[in-house]
């Protein structure tokens, strides 16, 4: 993966400036499904590629008609774009005076910073102004959608009486409460041993268990074996877990069935294990959202209730010196939820509200207006996963704080006053700031105890570097005190071991090496971790409704680091010669070769080779990437359909964000297999089937050729199936596999 470069443009769709002068470019869609290359008025140098002269059998009128039909199709499939560049943002964070730093050696030699006059800088009220994408892109509105008008309060929780519904309930038996066992009754010596095991990556993997068609691969620290019972037993939310009284009724009424998959997931989530679930599809999205939101609310309410009750005990104690209650973190936020779009944030909040049913909701209308959108303008024939992700408000720049009191939920609360923070990777990255920023602030992440990543596969299509950046700043020692009472802070917070108690829940439609690395290096829970995926895959190629020749060509890459170069060499030496051989002898409709390239970096490399190499001078080609403007996309599609382009380069992110319906495809070459198995079916079946039905190509001439190596085993398994995958990786007698 390309490193994060300061002051330069990355691969992303939205460009933002963090604190200071560092440019942060997201790989997502920014505000909507726009691409920033068109917004900047930039035209790719290599777009003016070799275009063959119009053959005599294609008249100008036919060409014009073709372009008109393509333009109409583009106008139907594409929504309007908001292409303004994002300007520099300087975020100022006020702190209480006379705050002392926890890091004694940090900045002690620097001169004191000047106190900012907040009343003058922020309109006289001293409130914190956090500019966002909406304000930068639409300066005429003069308002930030996520603007916070609230000062930072001292302490972890507001002075509040206990819940009425809990005041007359019997005392909870802590010995059976997983909240108490995980965060309070923790063995400090065992925790220190786990810290050493984590530093040396000493994990004990357990034998995978099969339950209801799901494979559970769990691991625990070498010094512990506490996860063994949880991998073989399914527990039920309403029976085995002590939910807060105010949540029990709604859990019984609104919870999905606790049998099968839901029971397996609940047994891991409510026991505070780290979880990686690799089959998060739209069909189970609602159930997963209910499970995770219920768990987050239960954790928030138990934390709040314990602090309030201990406050009451301290107020009644004769001598405070003899009483010690360790029940808090450095700051108030305890749950972090990362989502790809504002509409998904709206759905999560709606689920939270339906579970807790507060009497009052502060800033409710503002939240609905800023996050929900009913008219998405999507075509009805779009795939289900596309409609779920991009339906409604698909802005990927947001951050929201939620504060819970006894009767009220407040939206847009200041981060340090919030219980739950919901944000996109880009929005949270902007809130934190950059390394070279003088006002970098990540203290609000110091006491996060539950992290939930939903639709992680969609986050991969944005900018995964933002996700890694967030994990790098979780559970660090804070730079300021923020009114913290250190006599109430858990010892494991003070010792810097909070990350070993943090629960991380990752929900994704499919697994990738990036997500696997997150599972191995950032999910360090002392309670253990479990990866849940299908027991076996049938393969996307088995679901095709057409029978075309499918060829899989394997090449050998000695190491993962050498895989990109080896793949490129194989493509230029084994595949390109077959393209140039028939470049001049093709049908009236052209060769119609579509080259699908998932990685943008690989796309740039192949595009440059085709444009500059003397061996490809007879190949006319076009290209469509996530940065190609709508007009250039229409031109490339028109030339490809008419035959002026023999070859069309098409990136994975362009398909993810647009799902173009390309015409004239006769052959498909997969430079690399897509991570999303649905892409394989949409490209092979959708494009080739349309060409066959239109008479552009005969079914016997249509074909697909995919290139893979042993490092693509996760992708290959989802496309060819588990049984075929093992044979294709290990088979030594040949490197080409044909299927019909």
XYZ file of C-alpha atoms in Angstrom:
740
model
C 0.000 0.000 0.000
C 1.253 3.418 -0.864
C 2.494 5.397 2.131
C 0.697 8.509 3.334
C 2.396 11.474 1.747
C 2.097 14.924 3.166
C 1.309 17.722 0.811
C 0.590 15.429 -2.145
C -2.517 13.905 -3.600
C -3.230 10.272 -2.852
C -5.716 7.935 -4.430
C -8.796 9.366 -2.842
C -11.938 11.005 -3.908
C -12.067 13.832 -1.372
C -9.233 16.175 -0.526
C -9.054 17.791 2.899
C -6.449 19.690 4.812
C -5.943 18.685 8.378
C -4.557 20.821 11.114
C -1.518 22.499 9.716
C -0.761 22.224 6.024
C -0.949 18.488 5.462
C -3.253 17.384 2.685
C -5.453 14.421 3.556
C -7.016 12.726 0.589
C -9.688 10.112 1.138
C -10.297 7.270 -1.237
C -14.035 7.594 -0.697
C -16.706 9.500 -2.481
C -16.469 12.723 -0.482
C -19.865 14.401 -0.505
C -21.655 12.004 -2.771
C -20.300 9.835 -5.525
C -18.150 12.502 -7.129
C -14.583 12.108 -8.324
C -12.152 14.853 -7.513
C -10.158 14.714 -10.707
C -13.054 16.242 -12.546
C -13.535 18.760 -9.777
C -9.994 20.003 -10.091
C -10.416 20.486 -13.801
C -7.599 18.036 -14.421
C -7.464 15.847 -17.475
C -5.374 12.716 -17.460
C -2.287 13.026 -19.604
C -2.734 9.488 -20.812
C -6.391 9.704 -21.684
C -5.561 10.880 -25.200
C -4.453 7.384 -26.011
C -4.109 5.760 -29.351
C -7.431 5.835 -31.168
C -7.718 4.134 -34.511
C -9.123 6.064 -37.419
C -12.775 5.450 -37.991
C -13.131 2.602 -40.411
C -15.022 3.125 -43.618
C -17.803 0.819 -42.555
C -18.674 3.054 -39.583
C -20.297 6.237 -40.753
C -20.248 9.521 -38.874
C -23.973 9.294 -38.288
C -23.627 5.872 -36.692
C -20.828 7.158 -34.506
C -22.877 10.135 -33.351
C -25.847 7.912 -32.598
C -23.666 5.583 -30.572
C -22.212 8.405 -28.493
C -25.695 9.813 -27.913
C -26.962 6.457 -26.627
C -23.990 6.085 -24.306
C -24.449 9.634 -22.979
C -28.097 8.895 -22.220
C -27.109 5.736 -20.344
C -24.495 7.616 -18.332
C -26.987 10.320 -17.435
C -29.356 7.679 -16.075
C -26.751 5.824 -14.035
C -24.848 8.802 -12.644
C -26.107 11.276 -10.076
C -25.144 14.918 -10.068
C -21.691 15.641 -8.738
C -20.471 18.180 -6.263
C -16.938 18.812 -7.436
C -15.655 21.714 -5.394
C -12.217 21.199 -3.868
C -11.944 21.189 -0.123
C -10.025 24.014 1.435
C -7.625 24.124 4.339
C -9.114 23.676 7.754
C -7.645 24.803 11.037
C -9.349 23.216 14.015
C -8.885 24.809 17.407
C -9.612 22.878 20.584
C -10.065 24.872 23.836
C -9.044 23.275 27.097
C -9.673 24.145 30.696
C -7.014 26.293 32.297
C -4.277 24.893 34.518
C -4.566 21.358 33.136
C -1.591 19.186 33.885
C -0.101 16.689 31.449
C 0.086 12.979 32.189
C 3.315 12.633 30.250
C 5.801 14.305 32.543
C 8.514 14.497 29.924
C 6.329 15.836 27.127
C 6.805 19.475 26.154
C 8.235 20.478 29.557
C 11.012 22.439 27.924
C 8.759 24.385 25.559
C 7.571 27.875 26.441
C 3.900 28.112 27.481
C 1.431 28.590 24.664
C -0.498 31.803 24.467
C -4.088 31.607 25.624
C -6.523 32.024 22.763
C -9.320 34.520 23.052
C -12.131 32.212 22.133
C -14.857 34.798 22.521
C -13.298 36.963 19.829
C -12.346 34.098 17.491
C -15.674 32.291 17.612
C -18.254 35.002 17.604
C -18.165 35.967 21.251
C -19.586 32.797 22.785
C -16.342 30.858 23.147
C -17.800 27.775 21.471
C -15.716 25.390 19.458
C -16.096 25.583 15.688
C -15.269 22.379 13.804
C -15.417 23.011 10.033
C -16.476 20.025 7.944
C -16.814 19.068 4.330
C -20.253 20.593 4.017
C -19.063 24.042 5.054
C -15.980 23.920 2.841
C -17.787 22.669 -0.212
C -20.713 25.085 0.192
C -19.316 28.292 1.658
C -22.532 30.137 0.896
C -24.335 28.088 3.541
C -21.918 29.335 6.189
C -22.718 26.436 8.501
C -20.962 23.217 9.445
C -23.311 20.240 9.534
C -21.444 18.821 12.545
C -20.770 22.131 14.319
C -20.635 21.738 18.128
C -21.779 24.524 20.432
C -20.811 23.072 23.754
C -17.928 23.522 26.131
C -15.948 20.635 27.534
C -17.174 19.512 30.957
C -14.970 18.155 33.724
C -15.074 14.527 34.702
C -16.305 11.295 33.153
C -19.999 11.800 33.806
C -22.482 14.513 34.682
C -23.948 14.640 38.168
C -27.079 12.576 37.632
C -29.238 10.350 39.802
C -29.498 6.628 39.041
C -32.109 5.390 36.590
C -35.579 5.081 38.069
C -36.061 1.662 36.518
C -32.913 0.414 38.248
C -33.379 2.028 41.645
C -35.762 -0.681 42.883
C -34.201 -3.601 41.029
C -32.218 -6.193 43.002
C -28.458 -5.899 43.149
C -26.695 -7.471 40.181
C -24.628 -10.550 40.885
C -21.244 -9.379 39.616
C -19.855 -12.910 39.544
C -22.032 -13.648 36.499
C -21.739 -10.245 34.857
C -19.268 -10.227 31.979
C -18.998 -6.444 32.208
C -17.739 -6.739 35.775
C -15.498 -9.752 35.089
C -13.832 -8.137 32.087
C -13.231 -4.590 33.348
C -13.220 -4.770 37.160
C -12.283 -8.261 38.340
C -9.233 -8.348 36.117
C -6.037 -9.967 37.367
C -3.323 -7.319 37.099
C -0.529 -9.904 36.934
C -2.292 -11.807 34.164
C -2.771 -8.537 32.317
C 0.947 -7.743 32.505
C 1.750 -11.237 31.229
C -0.613 -10.724 28.303
C 1.125 -7.456 27.507
C 4.398 -9.345 27.184
C 2.754 -12.023 25.050
C 1.328 -9.352 22.754
C 4.728 -7.714 22.335
C 6.138 -11.054 21.192
C 2.989 -12.093 19.237
C 2.572 -15.196 21.373
C -0.958 -16.301 20.572
C -2.348 -19.793 20.981
C -4.640 -20.654 18.062
C -7.369 -23.146 18.840
C -8.691 -25.813 16.571
C -11.412 -24.332 14.325
C -14.911 -25.218 15.447
C -17.823 -25.734 13.074
C -21.236 -24.508 14.203
C -24.318 -24.315 11.972
C -22.184 -24.145 8.818
C -19.814 -21.479 10.183
C -16.115 -21.898 10.876
C -14.906 -20.298 14.106
C -11.156 -19.715 14.309
C -10.259 -18.433 17.766
C -7.056 -17.505 19.546
C -6.053 -16.477 23.054
C -2.856 -15.408 24.736
C -0.383 -18.167 25.392
C -0.549 -17.556 29.125
C -4.353 -17.815 29.179
C -6.974 -20.230 27.888
C -10.151 -18.383 28.817
C -11.631 -18.492 25.312
C -11.873 -22.264 25.055
C -15.332 -22.492 26.657
C -16.735 -19.711 24.510
C -15.836 -21.374 21.226
C -17.985 -24.421 21.897
C -20.964 -22.941 23.723
C -23.786 -20.773 22.385
C -25.394 -18.432 24.928
C -28.563 -16.371 24.727
C -28.858 -12.649 25.325
C -32.041 -12.661 27.372
C -30.977 -15.631 29.540
C -27.207 -15.719 29.957
C -26.302 -12.003 29.909
C -27.309 -9.434 32.481
C -28.747 -6.612 30.430
C -29.740 -3.347 32.025
C -33.341 -3.425 33.155
C -34.406 -0.682 30.742
C -33.037 -2.716 27.789
C -34.428 -6.136 28.674
C -37.959 -5.515 27.429
C -36.864 -4.105 24.088
C -34.298 -6.900 23.711
C -37.017 -9.531 24.079
C -39.337 -7.736 21.671
C -37.002 -6.477 18.984
C -34.076 -8.878 19.048
C -33.655 -11.231 16.098
C -33.761 -14.957 16.595
C -31.001 -16.110 18.921
C -30.588 -19.408 17.134
C -27.963 -20.126 14.494
C -25.742 -17.246 13.453
C -27.242 -14.654 15.814
C -26.631 -16.883 18.820
C -23.048 -17.564 17.751
C -22.322 -13.849 17.323
C -24.066 -12.826 20.558
C -22.009 -15.350 22.540
C -18.828 -13.559 21.416
C -20.030 -9.973 21.456
C -21.581 -9.929 24.948
C -18.615 -11.755 26.492
C -16.308 -8.961 25.274
C -14.295 -11.059 22.853
C -12.769 -9.467 19.766
C -14.775 -10.476 16.709
C -14.107 -10.544 12.976
C -17.206 -11.574 11.022
C -16.532 -12.127 7.310
C -20.004 -12.511 5.806
C -21.759 -9.225 6.529
C -24.343 -9.070 3.727
C -27.397 -6.785 3.353
C -29.650 -9.695 4.320
C -28.199 -9.828 7.854
C -27.290 -6.152 8.230
C -30.295 -5.254 10.395
C -29.720 -8.132 12.843
C -26.026 -7.297 13.195
C -26.832 -3.629 13.759
C -29.303 -4.516 16.512
C -26.802 -6.822 18.240
C -23.939 -4.327 18.242
C -26.075 -1.328 19.238
C -27.686 -3.255 22.092
C -24.244 -4.264 23.341
C -22.971 -0.675 23.107
C -25.969 0.704 25.021
C -25.708 -1.974 27.696
C -22.041 -1.093 28.177
C -22.743 2.659 28.357
C -25.574 2.285 30.858
C -23.647 -0.091 33.107
C -20.635 2.219 33.120
C -22.797 5.234 33.950
C -24.782 3.412 36.611
C -21.659 2.109 38.369
C -20.093 5.575 38.502
C -23.277 7.213 39.854
C -23.761 4.564 42.524
C -20.135 4.846 43.611
C -20.565 8.613 43.792
C -23.467 8.055 46.167
C -21.424 5.671 48.291
C -18.558 8.135 48.530
C -20.882 10.913 49.581
C -22.134 8.756 52.469
C -18.723 7.456 53.537
C -17.392 8.768 56.864
C -13.771 8.809 55.734
C -13.117 9.126 52.021
C -9.486 8.140 52.468
C -10.403 4.581 53.391
C -12.632 4.061 50.352
C -11.373 3.596 46.785
C -13.513 3.020 43.718
C -11.748 2.433 40.412
C -14.568 2.763 37.891
C -13.547 5.316 35.267
C -11.259 6.063 32.372
C -9.394 9.240 31.510
C -12.248 10.651 29.441
C -15.955 9.983 29.030
C -16.310 8.453 25.495
C -16.464 4.671 25.784
C -17.828 3.459 22.422
C -16.514 4.279 18.951
C -18.546 3.271 15.876
C -16.958 3.668 12.434
C -19.314 3.724 9.435
C -18.857 4.586 5.746
C -21.689 7.089 5.106
C -24.066 9.465 6.871
C -27.075 7.343 5.914
C -25.567 4.310 7.655
C -24.952 6.520 10.688
C -28.625 7.503 10.614
C -29.644 3.826 10.565
C -27.368 3.024 13.518
C -28.702 5.940 15.559
C -32.284 4.971 14.696
C -31.585 1.485 16.058
C -30.066 2.926 19.226
C -33.086 5.159 19.827
C -35.524 2.298 19.248
C -33.715 0.237 21.902
C -33.372 2.838 24.671
C -36.513 4.962 23.925
C -35.452 8.240 25.561
C -38.105 10.721 26.659
C -36.307 13.615 24.970
C -33.972 13.941 21.997
C -31.977 17.140 21.802
C -31.049 18.380 18.290
C -33.150 15.630 16.719
C -34.395 17.658 13.744
C -30.910 18.919 13.002
C -29.645 15.358 13.016
C -32.368 14.131 10.682
C -31.820 17.003 8.249
C -28.032 16.512 8.218
C -27.861 12.726 8.008
C -30.980 11.368 6.343
C -32.004 11.631 2.709
C -34.941 9.822 1.164
C -34.363 10.587 -2.515
C -31.174 8.790 -3.547
C -31.727 8.864 -7.322
C -30.462 5.297 -7.737
C -31.713 3.146 -10.568
C -34.002 0.314 -9.404
C -31.846 -2.330 -11.099
C -28.764 -1.529 -9.044
C -27.380 -4.431 -6.932
C -28.638 -4.763 -3.381
C -25.275 -4.065 -1.746
C -24.879 -0.912 -3.855
C -28.313 0.378 -2.873
C -27.637 -0.278 0.797
C -24.285 1.515 0.785
C -25.069 4.488 -1.460
C -28.794 4.886 -0.890
C -29.738 8.121 0.836
C -27.038 10.472 2.107
C -23.733 8.946 0.958
C -21.460 11.668 2.324
C -18.352 10.000 3.800
C -17.153 12.985 5.867
C -18.912 13.160 9.239
C -18.464 12.806 12.995
C -21.163 12.754 15.662
C -21.082 12.712 19.454
C -24.004 11.241 21.429
C -24.547 11.957 25.113
C -26.903 9.847 27.255
C -28.537 11.004 30.483
C -31.394 9.466 32.451
C -34.139 10.745 30.165
C -32.391 12.486 27.302
C -30.190 11.736 24.322
C -28.244 14.662 22.920
C -26.916 14.703 19.359
C -23.871 16.759 18.360
C -22.441 16.749 21.869
C -18.832 17.763 22.364
C -16.582 14.708 22.055
C -15.350 14.930 25.642
C -18.966 15.090 26.872
C -20.135 12.163 24.711
C -20.661 8.511 25.533
C -20.701 7.274 21.927
C -18.761 8.688 18.982
C -19.978 7.748 15.495
C -17.778 8.833 12.593
C -16.377 7.972 9.209
C -12.627 7.294 8.960
C -12.099 10.569 7.121
C -14.219 12.568 9.568
C -12.411 11.171 12.608
C -9.028 11.632 10.959
C -9.824 15.305 10.484
C -10.960 15.615 14.100
C -7.698 14.097 15.356
C -5.409 16.139 13.136
C -2.030 15.227 11.691
C 1.321 14.448 13.248
C 2.864 17.788 12.352
C -0.135 19.764 13.594
C 0.312 21.847 16.724
C -3.268 21.180 17.707
C -3.399 17.424 17.230
C -5.923 16.007 19.680
C -6.626 12.326 20.256
C -7.296 12.361 23.989
C -11.008 11.677 23.415
C -9.962 8.208 22.159
C -7.905 7.401 25.258
C -10.724 5.591 27.105
C -12.535 3.835 24.265
C -13.551 0.360 25.455
C -15.628 -0.878 22.491
C -14.831 -0.261 18.812
C -17.345 -1.303 16.148
C -16.469 -1.294 12.439
C -19.461 -1.937 10.185
C -19.213 -2.431 6.399
C -15.441 -2.617 6.671
C -15.246 -3.758 3.052
C -16.649 -0.349 2.038
C -14.005 1.383 4.178
C -11.357 -0.446 2.147
C -12.670 1.359 -0.931
C -12.257 4.718 0.805
C -8.842 5.182 2.393
C -7.611 2.345 4.581
C -4.771 4.510 5.850
C -7.330 6.502 7.829
C -8.458 3.309 9.575
C -4.878 2.403 10.474
C -4.309 5.966 11.689
C -7.332 5.684 14.006
C -6.092 2.418 15.512
C -2.664 3.955 16.069
C -4.284 6.641 18.246
C -6.647 4.471 20.289
C -6.056 4.091 24.053
C -2.963 6.300 24.199
C -2.070 8.203 27.338
C -3.812 11.602 27.155
C -1.826 14.807 26.888
C -4.177 16.755 29.167
C -6.239 15.828 32.219
C -9.629 17.085 31.000
C -10.883 17.310 34.593
C -10.140 13.652 35.304
C -10.256 12.346 38.896
C -7.253 10.017 38.889
C -8.279 8.400 42.168
C -11.202 6.858 40.261
C -9.302 5.722 37.152
C -8.773 1.987 36.600
C -5.213 0.891 37.268
C -4.923 -0.690 33.837
C -5.586 2.717 32.308
C -2.800 4.265 34.370
C -0.446 1.423 33.410
C -1.110 1.943 29.700
C -2.796 -1.442 29.231
C -6.239 -0.247 28.121
C -5.797 -1.672 24.607
C -5.686 -5.191 26.083
C -9.189 -4.697 27.546
C -10.654 -2.968 24.485
C -13.151 -4.994 22.490
C -12.993 -4.634 18.699
C -15.857 -5.810 16.485
C -15.223 -5.864 12.726
C -18.056 -6.705 10.329
C -17.157 -7.151 6.673
C -18.665 -8.805 3.595
C -15.360 -10.531 2.833
C -11.916 -10.924 4.305
C -8.777 -9.312 2.855
C -5.079 -9.205 3.811
C -5.572 -5.685 5.213
C -8.390 -6.825 7.492
C -6.412 -9.917 8.462
C -3.523 -7.705 9.498
C -5.916 -5.676 11.640
C -7.100 -8.901 13.254
C -3.560 -10.035 13.979
C -1.896 -6.813 15.115
C -4.584 -4.478 16.497
C -7.092 -6.817 18.164
C -5.293 -7.621 21.417
C -8.165 -8.383 23.789
C -7.315 -10.389 26.892
C -10.654 -12.197 26.474
C -9.425 -13.664 23.196
C -10.512 -13.168 19.615
C -12.485 -15.147 17.076
C -12.835 -15.035 13.295
C -16.127 -16.303 11.881
C -16.534 -17.123 8.208
C -18.333 -19.653 6.048
C -17.311 -23.262 6.412
C -16.841 -23.454 2.645
C -17.528 -21.386 -0.480
C -19.238 -22.667 -3.598
C -17.611 -19.957 -5.700
C -19.027 -17.017 -7.662
C -18.201 -18.748 -10.953
C -20.692 -21.472 -10.093
C -23.552 -18.956 -9.936
C -23.174 -17.679 -13.508
C -26.237 -18.013 -15.726
C -24.150 -18.215 -18.905
C -21.611 -20.829 -19.940
C -18.435 -19.188 -21.200
C -14.854 -20.328 -21.119
C -13.160 -19.247 -17.881
C -9.377 -19.540 -17.743
C -7.298 -19.012 -14.604
C -3.555 -18.494 -15.126
C -1.223 -18.884 -12.177
C 2.185 -17.286 -11.841
C 4.712 -17.839 -9.074
C 5.703 -14.906 -6.863
C 8.464 -15.777 -4.380
C 7.342 -13.213 -1.803
C 4.367 -10.960 -1.154
C 6.511 -7.865 -1.666
C 7.510 -9.120 -5.129
C 3.956 -9.967 -6.184
C 3.112 -6.642 -7.966
C 6.267 -6.733 -10.085
C 5.866 -10.424 -10.902
C 2.235 -9.898 -11.886
C 3.135 -6.983 -14.172
C 5.922 -8.985 -15.809
C 3.566 -11.900 -16.422
C 0.937 -9.611 -17.928
C 3.361 -7.879 -20.311
C 5.093 -11.082 -21.426
C 2.276 -13.650 -21.489
C -0.916 -11.678 -22.138
C -0.010 -8.500 -24.049
C 1.551 -10.413 -27.010
C -1.776 -12.176 -27.574
C -3.475 -8.778 -27.693
C -1.093 -7.272 -30.240
C -1.174 -10.391 -32.426
C -4.757 -9.744 -33.502
C -4.842 -5.958 -33.107
C -5.226 -5.319 -36.840
C -7.436 -8.282 -37.650
C -10.611 -7.819 -35.671
C -14.321 -7.712 -36.359
C -16.354 -4.714 -37.393
C -17.136 -4.094 -33.758
C -13.533 -4.284 -32.612
C -11.881 -6.743 -30.277
C -13.946 -5.642 -27.270
C -11.339 -6.605 -24.667
C -12.075 -5.360 -21.137
C -9.090 -5.367 -18.736
C -10.322 -5.193 -15.146
C -7.680 -3.880 -12.705
C -8.724 -3.699 -9.017
C -5.765 -1.598 -7.831
C -5.370 1.987 -8.986
C -1.580 1.753 -8.736
C -1.587 -1.286 -11.038
C -3.939 0.572 -13.373
C -1.513 3.497 -13.688
C 1.345 1.115 -14.377
C -0.512 -0.765 -17.113
C -1.851 2.434 -18.655
C 1.617 3.931 -18.893
C 2.963 0.750 -20.454
C 0.263 0.671 -23.133
C 0.778 4.348 -23.916
C 4.586 4.326 -24.104
C 5.692 0.840 -25.152
C 6.606 0.293 -28.786
C 5.223 -3.241 -28.602
C 1.695 -1.887 -28.036
C 1.716 0.902 -30.618
C -0.938 -0.885 -32.699
C -3.357 -1.234 -29.761
C -5.959 1.490 -29.378
C -7.253 1.675 -25.831
C -9.303 3.777 -23.469
C -9.475 3.920 -19.695
C -12.048 4.457 -16.959
C -10.933 4.998 -13.376
C -12.499 6.555 -10.295
C -10.967 9.903 -11.321
C -12.218 9.965 -14.914
C -14.748 12.736 -15.556
C -18.288 11.910 -16.638
C -17.660 13.319 -20.092
C -14.483 11.304 -20.610
C -16.226 8.183 -19.328
C -18.960 8.638 -21.937
C -16.366 9.112 -24.679
C -14.393 6.018 -23.608
C -17.535 3.885 -23.493
C -18.670 5.162 -26.877
C -15.310 4.472 -28.549
C -15.127 1.028 -26.980
C -18.647 0.096 -28.110
C -18.082 1.374 -31.646
C -14.739 -0.403 -32.024
C -12.432 2.630 -32.128
C -10.965 1.331 -28.869
C -9.894 -2.295 -29.042
C -9.196 -2.405 -25.337
C -10.646 -0.699 -22.268
C -8.946 -0.432 -18.857
C -11.442 -0.451 -15.979
C -10.581 -0.053 -12.270
C -12.159 -1.800 -9.317
C -13.038 1.406 -7.487
C -14.717 2.825 -10.585
C -16.968 -0.225 -10.605
C -17.524 -0.015 -6.842
C -18.701 3.594 -6.979
C -20.503 3.564 -10.360
C -21.386 0.046 -11.523
C -21.202 1.132 -15.169
C -23.110 -1.048 -17.655
C -20.458 -1.388 -20.343
C -21.476 -2.477 -23.848
C -19.387 -4.175 -26.506
C -17.461 -6.474 -24.162
C -16.398 -9.661 -25.935
C -13.507 -10.832 -23.760
C -12.614 -10.093 -20.133
C -9.105 -10.116 -18.714
C -8.790 -9.940 -14.923
C -5.390 -8.395 -14.219
C -6.095 -9.394 -10.628
C -9.126 -11.042 -9.085
C -11.546 -8.671 -7.314
C -11.895 -8.881 -3.535
C -15.651 -8.639 -3.904
C -16.910 -11.881 -5.499
C -20.055 -10.096 -6.699
C -17.864 -7.986 -8.998
C -16.767 -11.127 -10.831
C -20.352 -12.111 -11.504
C -21.438 -8.592 -12.483
C -18.558 -8.167 -14.940
C -18.519 -11.642 -16.457
C -22.212 -12.387 -16.519
C -23.523 -8.840 -16.839
C -21.259 -7.568 -19.617
C -20.767 -10.759 -21.647
C -24.414 -11.816 -21.402
C -25.489 -8.444 -22.740
C -23.053 -8.671 -25.654
C -24.271 -12.173 -26.462
C -27.924 -11.136 -26.367
C -27.201 -8.124 -28.611
C -25.342 -10.294 -31.111
C -22.023 -8.527 -30.580
C -20.236 -11.801 -29.849
C -21.060 -15.473 -30.112
C -21.138 -17.449 -26.875
C -18.339 -19.702 -28.167
C -16.057 -16.685 -28.712
C -16.718 -14.987 -25.377
C -14.155 -15.786 -22.696
C -12.673 -14.738 -19.356
C -9.029 -14.979 -18.347
C -7.930 -14.293 -14.762
C -4.420 -14.010 -13.376
C -3.617 -15.131 -9.832
C -0.837 -16.240 -7.492
C -0.712 -18.063 -4.173
C -1.027 -14.689 -2.422
C -4.543 -14.325 -3.858
C -5.909 -17.333 -2.019
C -8.653 -15.383 -0.212
C -9.957 -13.897 -3.472
C -9.595 -17.151 -5.359
C -11.548 -19.151 -2.784
C -14.574 -16.868 -3.032
C -14.605 -17.041 -6.842
C -13.749 -20.669 -7.687
C -14.849 -22.293 -4.420
C -13.010 -23.815 -1.479
C -12.354 -27.238 -3.030
C -11.100 -25.944 -6.371
C -8.977 -23.280 -4.688
C -6.873 -25.758 -2.727
C -6.162 -27.801 -5.855
C -5.315 -24.764 -7.999
C -2.846 -23.384 -5.460
C -1.046 -26.690 -4.842
C -1.208 -28.218 -8.322
C 2.309 -28.466 -9.807
C 1.697 -30.183 -13.143
C 0.457 -26.964 -14.783
C -0.381 -23.332 -14.232
C -3.481 -22.906 -16.425
C -6.969 -24.048 -15.413
C -9.961 -23.959 -17.778
C -13.608 -24.123 -16.719
C -16.886 -23.958 -18.625
